[in-house]
């Protein structure tokens, strides 16, 4: 961002390079390319509406486009206001509206309304000097602040009236209070512009628009030129590129198109999507209050059958038909309305590349347990805090239902594990206080299901449910978890389930939300194959 206003930039004597744009996007590209200002070009705005640059659009159309640009960029926008959209009354209205819209300057030209673009042969009628001087005085009267500038554009060279007429007009316009003269030429050579500059002898700032002729930028300041306008090259580049891509698609479909177009991510960046997501995490509250999700994904211990697949990445980054396990869970969380997500990486952390989440690190993943990873991801406590293992896939509907459950610590337990042949896998089982008689069918009620025991040591026949690897903690529950973690010595090395057992032992209430499905684990190669088949 340039810390100087347009007026200050001119007063400092720097060459101000400005480039034509027609909407917020093109203005943003001009700013990102490093130019000092944006020209809200009548030619570009008209072209973008597919109408002639001949006062076909109304002032409101041009103003809409210019104010969109002014809101998008922090560099000054100079608005091309043609002949001022009518007589001096229209000019006053125009100045008030453009100044209020946040543009830095307007430029009006001394042709008759309706004008035609200066590069079109034929009718290029000039207004009487007195009439245009009246417009400039009206414009000066209408503006509210001194930093808002009014430039007068002299079209005498365009109309073929010669240097003397151009100079006569320019002097009259400066006398009437214009802040600078835009001297325009459609010649292929710079001679008439250079002659004008020399005769003008630096009486006021000069603006030029080299569209057909060329003057090296290094010579401009000594000629008294303060602002150079590259007025219409942006949209001409866009037209060429779009035509070429459209031809390509017509011939080859989208085959080998990627190097001709920007990736979607670049368009999202320019939209401000990532900035919006960042803000959303701070400000967007659901009717359930703020919600955060935390995914500990630092661990490296897996079943032998999975080892070859996770040599270079953690389980959460395993690809399930084009998307990682974690990315799929992030999408499920987003569908459930949760945007504030942190993933804690450890093993092969560099491979944890995810869109729209915060990545934290557990650098001691080899010597610590999941509980320690969880704590590395806590940078704030929300009204509801979800903890989700990284080696499971979960349905958004399960998360939506979980968020409606009451309790300070609620674990998700699956009752269907009894049916599954686990081949001696060590499951984290849960025992609840008042289990229902074993049955294959179940219904989602509001039973509290108070957890008595949890962990890998519980015999299968004793367990009520399998811990899914998903927990929800209220603000109070999360605070309790953090406080206990601080005071309980062995906490760093404990699994999450063992730490919950510690809380149960200390008589803290832990509840269980009983489900049958809605999630699946990726513990073995078989599990991985199943998941790939499911998402094919
Ligand atoms: C514009 O950009 O609309 C201009 C400059 O007025 S030019 O088209 O080069 O005349
Ligand atoms: Mg124009």
Short mmCIF file of C-alpha atoms and ligand atoms in Angstrom, two decimals, residues 20 39-46 53 62 80 82 109 111 115-119 153 155 158 182 184-185 209-211 229-232, ligand 1:
data_model
loop_
_atom_site.label_atom_id
_atom_site.label_comp_id
_atom_site.label_asym_id
_atom_site.label_seq_id
_atom_site.Cartn_x
_atom_site.Cartn_y
_atom_site.Cartn_z
CA UNK A 20 -6.82 0.95 -16.76
CA UNK A 39 -7.59 4.37 -14.12
CA UNK A 40 -11.32 3.56 -14.05
CA UNK A 41 -11.37 3.58 -17.83
CA UNK A 42 -14.48 4.48 -19.81
CA UNK A 43 -13.16 2.33 -22.65
CA UNK A 44 -12.64 -0.70 -20.38
CA UNK A 45 -15.94 -0.34 -18.53
CA UNK A 46 -17.86 0.08 -21.81
CA UNK A 53 -17.34 3.73 -25.63
CA UNK A 62 -19.47 4.15 -14.54
CA UNK A 80 -12.47 8.68 -16.43
CA UNK A 82 -15.87 11.44 -20.17
CA UNK A 109 -12.66 15.95 -21.30
CA UNK A 111 -15.59 17.22 -26.10
CA UNK A 115 -18.46 11.79 -26.80
CA UNK A 116 -16.96 9.00 -28.90
CA UNK A 117 -13.69 7.24 -27.99
CA UNK A 118 -10.73 9.34 -29.13
CA UNK A 119 -9.38 6.60 -31.42
CA UNK A 153 -8.48 16.52 -20.55
CA UNK A 155 -8.80 16.82 -26.88
CA UNK A 158 -7.35 14.34 -31.13
CA UNK A 182 -4.42 15.32 -19.47
CA UNK A 184 -4.22 13.19 -25.33
CA UNK A 185 -2.93 12.16 -28.75
CA UNK A 209 -1.92 8.22 -22.18
CA UNK A 210 0.54 6.51 -24.53
CA UNK A 211 -1.70 4.09 -26.40
CA UNK A 229 -1.95 6.20 -17.94
CA UNK A 230 -1.79 2.78 -19.59
CA UNK A 231 -5.50 3.04 -20.18
CA UNK A 232 -6.78 -0.04 -21.91
C1 LIG B 1 -10.30 5.43 -21.65
O1 LIG B 1 -9.57 4.58 -21.15
O2 LIG B 1 -11.53 5.32 -21.69
C2 LIG B 1 -9.72 6.63 -22.25
C3 LIG B 1 -8.37 6.54 -22.77
O3 LIG B 1 -10.41 7.60 -22.34
S1 LIG B 1 -8.46 6.11 -24.43
O4 LIG B 1 -9.40 5.05 -24.63
O5 LIG B 1 -7.09 5.70 -24.77
O6 LIG B 1 -8.87 7.29 -25.14
#
